[in-house]
PDB file of C-alpha atoms in Angstrom:
ATOM      1  CA  MET P 401      32.163 -42.065  35.305  1.00 46.00           C
ATOM      2  CA  GLY P 402      34.852 -43.645  33.482  1.00 40.00           C
ATOM      3  CA  PRO P 403      35.989 -43.405  30.201  1.00 37.00           C
ATOM      4  CA  SER P 404      33.440 -45.293  27.965  1.00 38.00           C
ATOM      5  CA  VAL P 405      34.463 -48.418  26.131  1.00 33.00           C
ATOM      6  CA  PRO P 406      33.628 -49.530  22.856  1.00 38.00           C
ATOM      7  CA  ALA P 407      30.748 -52.336  22.541  1.00 40.00           C
ATOM      8  CA  SER P 408      33.407 -54.193  20.364  1.00 44.00           C
ATOM      9  CA  ALA P 409      36.796 -53.475  19.861  1.00 55.00           C
ATOM     10  CA  ALA P 410      38.438 -54.389  15.865  1.00 81.00           C
ATOM     11  CA  VAL P 411      40.078 -58.155  16.151  1.00 86.00           C
ATOM     12  CA  PRO P 412      43.062 -58.302  14.020  1.00 87.00           C
ATOM     13  CA  PRO P 413      43.051 -61.277  11.710  1.00 89.00           C
ATOM     14  CA  SER P 414      45.480 -64.427  12.806  1.00 90.00           C
ATOM     15  CA  CYS P 415      47.002 -66.965  11.491  1.00 91.00           C
ATOM     16  CA  ARG P 416      48.102 -70.326  13.099  1.00 90.00           C
ATOM     17  CA  VAL P 417      51.817 -70.737  12.672  1.00 90.00           C
ATOM     18  CA  GLY P 418      54.274 -73.615  13.309  1.00 90.00           C
ATOM     19  CA  ALA P 419      57.706 -74.859  13.106  1.00 91.00           C
ATOM     20  CA  TYR P 420      59.612 -78.077  12.475  1.00 93.00           C
ATOM     21  CA  VAL P 421      63.188 -77.968  12.998  1.00 92.00           C
ATOM     22  CA  THR P 422      65.254 -80.604  10.755  1.00 94.00           C
ATOM     23  CA  ASP P 423      68.780 -80.106  11.368  1.00 93.00           C
ATOM     24  CA  LEU P 424      71.045 -77.755  14.035  1.00 91.00           C
ATOM     25  CA  TYR P 425      74.336 -77.785  13.167  1.00 92.00           C
ATOM     26  CA  GLY P 426      77.963 -75.666  12.906  1.00 90.00           C
ATOM     27  CA  LEU P 427      77.725 -74.341  16.129  1.00 85.00           C
ATOM     28  CA  ASP P 428      80.730 -71.792  16.607  1.00 86.00           C
ATOM     29  CA  VAL P 429      81.397 -70.616  20.027  1.00 81.00           C
ATOM     30  CA  SER P 430      83.596 -67.535  18.991  1.00 85.00           C
ATOM     31  CA  PRO P 431      81.344 -65.585  16.671  1.00 90.00           C
ATOM     32  CA  ARG P 432      78.712 -67.085  18.599  1.00 89.00           C
ATOM     33  CA  THR P 433      76.526 -68.640  15.786  1.00 92.00           C
ATOM     34  CA  ILE P 434      74.823 -71.902  14.692  1.00 92.00           C
ATOM     35  CA  LYS P 435      73.289 -72.731  11.484  1.00 95.00           C
ATOM     36  CA  ALA P 436      69.711 -74.439  11.325  1.00 95.00           C
ATOM     37  CA  ASP P 437      67.113 -76.081   8.799  1.00 96.00           C
ATOM     38  CA  PHE P 438      63.571 -75.583   9.206  1.00 95.00           C
ATOM     39  CA  TRP P 439      60.429 -75.857   8.094  1.00 95.00           C
ATOM     40  CA  LEU P 440      58.106 -73.080   9.121  1.00 93.00           C
ATOM     41  CA  TRP P 441      54.174 -73.112   8.206  1.00 92.00           C
ATOM     42  CA  SER P 442      50.928 -71.023   8.654  1.00 92.00           C
ATOM     43  CA  VAL P 443      46.960 -71.953   8.385  1.00 93.00           C
ATOM     44  CA  CYS P 444      45.371 -68.406   7.523  1.00 94.00           C
ATOM     45  CA  PRO P 445      41.912 -67.604   6.557  1.00 94.00           C
ATOM     46  CA  THR P 446      42.645 -65.948   3.369  1.00 93.00           C
ATOM     47  CA  ASP P 447      45.684 -66.766   1.019  1.00 92.00           C
ATOM     48  CA  ALA P 448      46.788 -62.985   1.447  1.00 91.00           C
ATOM     49  CA  LEU P 449      47.318 -63.244   4.884  1.00 90.00           C
ATOM     50  CA  ASP P 450      50.248 -65.662   4.482  1.00 90.00           C
ATOM     51  CA  ALA P 451      52.559 -65.283   7.142  1.00 87.00           C
ATOM     52  CA  THR P 452      55.495 -67.182   5.653  1.00 90.00           C
ATOM     53  CA  ARG P 453      55.973 -64.416   3.179  1.00 91.00           C
ATOM     54  CA  ARG P 454      56.676 -61.930   5.358  1.00 90.00           C
ATOM     55  CA  LEU P 455      59.468 -63.107   7.586  1.00 87.00           C
ATOM     56  CA  GLU P 456      62.149 -61.062   8.908  1.00 89.00           C
ATOM     57  CA  PHE P 457      64.933 -63.075  10.386  1.00 92.00           C
ATOM     58  CA  VAL P 458      66.123 -60.653  13.305  1.00 91.00           C
ATOM     59  CA  ASN P 459      69.115 -62.466  14.001  1.00 93.00           C
ATOM     60  CA  ALA P 460      70.214 -64.160  10.840  1.00 95.00           C
ATOM     61  CA  THR P 461      73.558 -63.400   9.325  1.00 96.00           C
ATOM     62  CA  ASP P 462      72.608 -65.244   6.358  1.00 96.00           C
ATOM     63  CA  VAL P 463      68.877 -67.117   5.606  1.00 97.00           C
ATOM     64  CA  THR P 464      67.584 -68.417   2.368  1.00 97.00           C
ATOM     65  CA  GLN P 465      64.290 -69.685   1.543  1.00 96.00           C
ATOM     66  CA  SER P 466      63.126 -72.188  -0.655  1.00 95.00           C
ATOM     67  CA  ASP P 467      60.331 -75.021  -1.597  1.00 94.00           C
ATOM     68  CA  ARG P 468      57.517 -72.161  -0.523  1.00 93.00           C
ATOM     69  CA  SER P 469      53.947 -73.953  -1.274  1.00 93.00           C
ATOM     70  CA  VAL P 470      50.801 -72.929  -0.756  1.00 93.00           C
ATOM     71  CA  VAL P 471      47.643 -75.160  -0.850  1.00 93.00           C
ATOM     72  CA  LYS P 472      43.997 -74.336   0.197  1.00 94.00           C
ATOM     73  CA  VAL P 473      42.483 -77.109   2.745  1.00 93.00           C
ATOM     74  CA  GLY P 474      39.065 -76.735   3.263  1.00 95.00           C
ATOM     75  CA  ASP P 475      38.193 -72.920   3.920  1.00 95.00           C
ATOM     76  CA  GLU P 476      42.046 -72.397   5.029  1.00 94.00           C
ATOM     77  CA  TYR P 477      45.079 -71.602   3.259  1.00 95.00           C
ATOM     78  CA  TRP P 478      48.203 -73.569   4.071  1.00 94.00           C
ATOM     79  CA  SER P 479      51.498 -72.436   3.206  1.00 94.00           C
ATOM     80  CA  GLN P 480      55.035 -73.799   4.098  1.00 94.00           C
ATOM     81  CA  VAL P 481      58.682 -72.746   3.338  1.00 95.00           C
ATOM     82  CA  LYS P 482      61.694 -74.260   3.650  1.00 96.00           C
ATOM     83  CA  VAL P 483      64.413 -71.897   5.587  1.00 96.00           C
ATOM     84  CA  SER P 484      68.113 -72.835   6.159  1.00 97.00           C
ATOM     85  CA  GLY P 485      70.489 -70.155   8.404  1.00 97.00           C
ATOM     86  CA  THR P 486      73.140 -69.268  10.164  1.00 97.00           C
ATOM     87  CA  PHE P 487      71.985 -67.426  13.279  1.00 94.00           C
ATOM     88  CA  ARG P 488      73.902 -65.227  15.917  1.00 93.00           C
ATOM     89  CA  GLN P 489      73.042 -65.930  19.488  1.00 88.00           C
ATOM     90  CA  GLN P 490      73.780 -64.948  22.916  1.00 85.00           C
ATOM     91  CA  PHE P 491      75.722 -67.359  24.238  1.00 76.00           C
ATOM     92  CA  ASP P 492      76.714 -67.332  28.112  1.00 75.00           C
ATOM     93  CA  LEU P 493      80.385 -68.953  28.452  1.00 72.00           C
ATOM     94  CA  SER P 494      80.749 -68.059  31.667  1.00 77.00           C
ATOM     95  CA  GLU P 495      80.345 -72.154  32.835  1.00 72.00           C
ATOM     96  CA  TYR P 496      81.645 -73.814  29.590  1.00 66.00           C
ATOM     97  CA  PRO P 497      81.619 -76.549  29.137  1.00 64.00           C
ATOM     98  CA  PHE P 498      78.943 -77.422  31.299  1.00 65.00           C
ATOM     99  CA  GLY P 499      76.610 -74.076  31.350  1.00 63.00           C
ATOM    100  CA  LYS P 500      73.002 -74.282  29.671  1.00 67.00           C
ATOM    101  CA  GLN P 501      72.581 -72.241  26.404  1.00 68.00           C
ATOM    102  CA  ASP P 502      69.571 -70.851  24.575  1.00 72.00           C
ATOM    103  CA  VAL P 503      69.463 -70.616  20.752  1.00 77.00           C
ATOM    104  CA  LYS P 504      66.944 -68.231  19.654  1.00 80.00           C
ATOM    105  CA  ILE P 505      65.541 -68.084  15.938  1.00 87.00           C
ATOM    106  CA  GLN P 506      64.174 -64.464  16.554  1.00 86.00           C
ATOM    107  CA  ILE P 507      61.328 -63.994  13.599  1.00 86.00           C
ATOM    108  CA  GLU P 508      59.781 -60.755  12.864  1.00 84.00           C
ATOM    109  CA  ASP P 509      56.495 -59.891  10.370  1.00 87.00           C
ATOM    110  CA  SER P 510      57.735 -57.541   8.053  1.00 88.00           C
ATOM    111  CA  GLU P 511      54.815 -55.667   7.697  1.00 89.00           C
ATOM    112  CA  TYR P 512      52.149 -55.932  10.299  1.00 86.00           C
ATOM    113  CA  ASN P 513      51.981 -54.703  13.947  1.00 85.00           C
ATOM    114  CA  ALA P 514      50.185 -57.022  16.770  1.00 82.00           C
ATOM    115  CA  SER P 515      47.365 -54.457  16.553  1.00 85.00           C
ATOM    116  CA  GLN P 516      46.936 -55.457  12.666  1.00 87.00           C
ATOM    117  CA  PHE P 517      47.864 -58.880  12.627  1.00 86.00           C
ATOM    118  CA  THR P 518      48.528 -61.857  15.288  1.00 87.00           C
ATOM    119  CA  TYR P 519      50.076 -65.322  15.697  1.00 86.00           C
ATOM    120  CA  VAL P 520      48.440 -67.967  17.184  1.00 87.00           C
ATOM    121  CA  ALA P 521      50.904 -71.115  17.904  1.00 86.00           C
ATOM    122  CA  ASP P 522      50.316 -74.365  16.676  1.00 88.00           C
ATOM    123  CA  SER P 523      52.321 -76.386  19.617  1.00 84.00           C
ATOM    124  CA  LYS P 524      50.340 -78.968  18.490  1.00 86.00           C
ATOM    125  CA  ASP P 525      52.313 -80.003  15.223  1.00 88.00           C
ATOM    126  CA  SER P 526      55.837 -78.094  15.752  1.00 90.00           C
ATOM    127  CA  GLY P 527      58.739 -80.104  16.718  1.00 88.00           C
ATOM    128  CA  TYR P 528      62.028 -80.926  15.649  1.00 89.00           C
ATOM    129  CA  ASP P 529      63.892 -84.333  14.160  1.00 91.00           C
ATOM    130  CA  HIS P 530      64.675 -86.343  16.998  1.00 88.00           C
ATOM    131  CA  ALA P 531      67.627 -87.882  15.187  1.00 88.00           C
ATOM    132  CA  ILE P 532      69.331 -84.178  15.551  1.00 87.00           C
ATOM    133  CA  SER P 533      72.831 -84.598  16.448  1.00 82.00           C
ATOM    134  CA  LEU P 534      75.245 -81.873  17.554  1.00 78.00           C
ATOM    135  CA  GLY P 535      78.736 -83.056  18.281  1.00 71.00           C
ATOM    136  CA  GLY P 536      77.617 -84.921  21.735  1.00 61.00           C
ATOM    137  CA  PHE P 537      74.585 -83.009  22.508  1.00 66.00           C
ATOM    138  CA  LYS P 538      70.832 -83.935  22.685  1.00 66.00           C
ATOM    139  CA  ILE P 539      67.590 -81.969  22.693  1.00 73.00           C
ATOM    140  CA  ARG P 540      66.353 -81.569  26.076  1.00 76.00           C
ATOM    141  CA  ASP P 541      63.564 -79.186  25.533  1.00 79.00           C
ATOM    142  CA  PHE P 542      61.803 -77.760  22.677  1.00 79.00           C
ATOM    143  CA  GLY P 543      59.179 -75.073  22.153  1.00 77.00           C
ATOM    144  CA  VAL P 544      57.782 -72.277  20.088  1.00 79.00           C
ATOM    145  CA  GLY P 545      56.239 -69.129  21.460  1.00 72.00           C
ATOM    146  CA  GLY P 546      55.738 -65.596  22.109  1.00 57.00           C
ATOM    147  CA  THR P 547      55.801 -62.489  20.125  1.00 47.00           C
ATOM    148  CA  PRO P 548      57.127 -64.273  17.523  1.00 41.00           C
ATOM    149  CA  THR P 549      60.502 -65.241  19.136  1.00 37.00           C
ATOM    150  CA  TRP P 550      60.832 -68.979  17.820  1.00 37.00           C
ATOM    151  CA  ARG P 551      61.806 -71.345  20.403  1.00 36.00           C
ATOM    152  CA  SER P 552      63.037 -74.314  19.566  1.00 38.00           C
ATOM    153  CA  SER P 553      65.545 -76.974  21.164  1.00 38.00           C
ATOM    154  CA  SER P 554      66.949 -77.498  24.454  1.00 37.00           C
ATOM    155  CA  LEU P 555      70.295 -79.639  23.951  1.00 38.00           C
ATOM    156  CA  SER P 556      72.529 -81.373  26.489  1.00 33.00           C
ATOM    157  CA  SER P 557      75.541 -82.840  26.570  1.00 29.00           C
ATOM    158  CA  ARG P 558      75.503 -86.653  26.324  1.00 29.00           C
ATOM    159  CA  THR P 559      79.065 -87.073  27.017  1.00 28.00           C
ATOM    160  CA  GLY P 560      79.449 -84.258  29.756  1.00 28.00           C
ATOM    161  CA  SER P 561      82.254 -82.687  27.282  1.00 27.00           C
ATOM    162  CA  GLY P 562      80.477 -79.870  26.205  1.00 26.00           C
ATOM    163  CA  PRO P 563      77.290 -77.439  27.249  1.00 25.00           C
ATOM    164  CA  PRO P 564      73.501 -77.871  27.124  1.00 27.00           C
ATOM    165  CA  ILE P 565      72.069 -75.651  24.114  1.00 29.00           C
ATOM    166  CA  SER P 566      68.694 -74.329  23.877  1.00 29.00           C
ATOM    167  CA  SER P 567      66.983 -73.280  21.145  1.00 30.00           C
ATOM    168  CA  PRO P 568      63.630 -71.096  20.860  1.00 30.00           C
ATOM    169  CA  TRP P 569      60.538 -71.400  19.304  1.00 29.00           C
ATOM    170  CA  TRP P 570      56.763 -71.138  19.561  1.00 29.00           C
ATOM    171  CA  GLY P 571      54.736 -73.826  21.554  1.00 28.00           C
ATOM    172  CA  ARG P 572      55.706 -77.289  23.291  1.00 27.00           C
ATOM    173  CA  ALA P 573      56.383 -79.953  20.868  1.00 28.00           C
ATOM    174  CA  SER P 574      56.016 -83.429  22.078  1.00 27.00           C
ATOM    175  CA  GLU P 575      57.777 -86.684  20.928  1.00 27.00           C
ATOM    176  CA  SER P 576      54.511 -87.819  18.607  1.00 27.00           C
ATOM    177  CA  SER P 577      54.602 -84.376  17.306  1.00 30.00           C
ATOM    178  CA  ALA P 578      53.654 -84.713  13.165  1.00 31.00           C
ATOM    179  CA  HIS P 579      54.642 -82.161  10.386  1.00 33.00           C
ATOM    180  CA  PRO P 580      51.365 -80.815   8.527  1.00 34.00           C
ATOM    181  CA  SER P 581      53.610 -80.789   5.731  1.00 32.00           C
ATOM    182  CA  SER P 582      52.102 -84.390   5.045  1.00 30.00           C
ATOM    183  CA  ALA P 583      49.390 -82.454   3.568  1.00 32.00           C
ATOM    184  CA  TRP P 584      51.762 -81.523   0.581  1.00 30.00           C
ATOM    185  CA  SER P 585      52.886 -85.131  -0.134  1.00 26.00           C
TER     186      SER P 585
END
C-alpha cells in the first residue's frame, strides 16, 4: 500500500486581490525603469488578513503608499491602497525600437508563504485607465496573475517610433472593467 493521505488537508486562508493602473510614465531605457501609479485592493474574510498591509515591491527602486482604507461590506473586509513608484525592468532592447517589452511590477507577501496564505485574482474588476498615454504608446494587453507577479498592460506604439511595452499584473481586464473603489466613494 502507498502512503496514507489525510482525509482533509488544511486549506490556507485566501483573499481576492486586484489592481487598477491609473498611470504609466517616466520610461527610462538607460536605467531600465518605469514609473507607475495604481490602486491595489483586497477582499478578505477578516480585517486581520488584509493583503494590502503586507506588500513588498520586489523590483521597486522607490515606492510610496497612501490613501489606505478598509470598509466592512457584508461579511467581507474591502481594503485599498494607492501605490506610486519606480520599478526596475528587464527590457530586451535587441529589436529596439520595434521589440515588445514587458513591464512587471513584482509584489510579494512580506509575512506569509503560499502554505500559509493564498491570493485569488480579481480578474473581473482589475483594469487600467484607457487614457494612459506614454509617448505614443498604447496599451495592447492587460492582465494580473500568478504568484503575485502583477501583470499590467501591453503598450504598442501608435506612431511606430518606439517599442511596444507590456506590463504584468493578476488576471485579464476588459474594456468595461470597473474599479471596486466606488464602494468608498
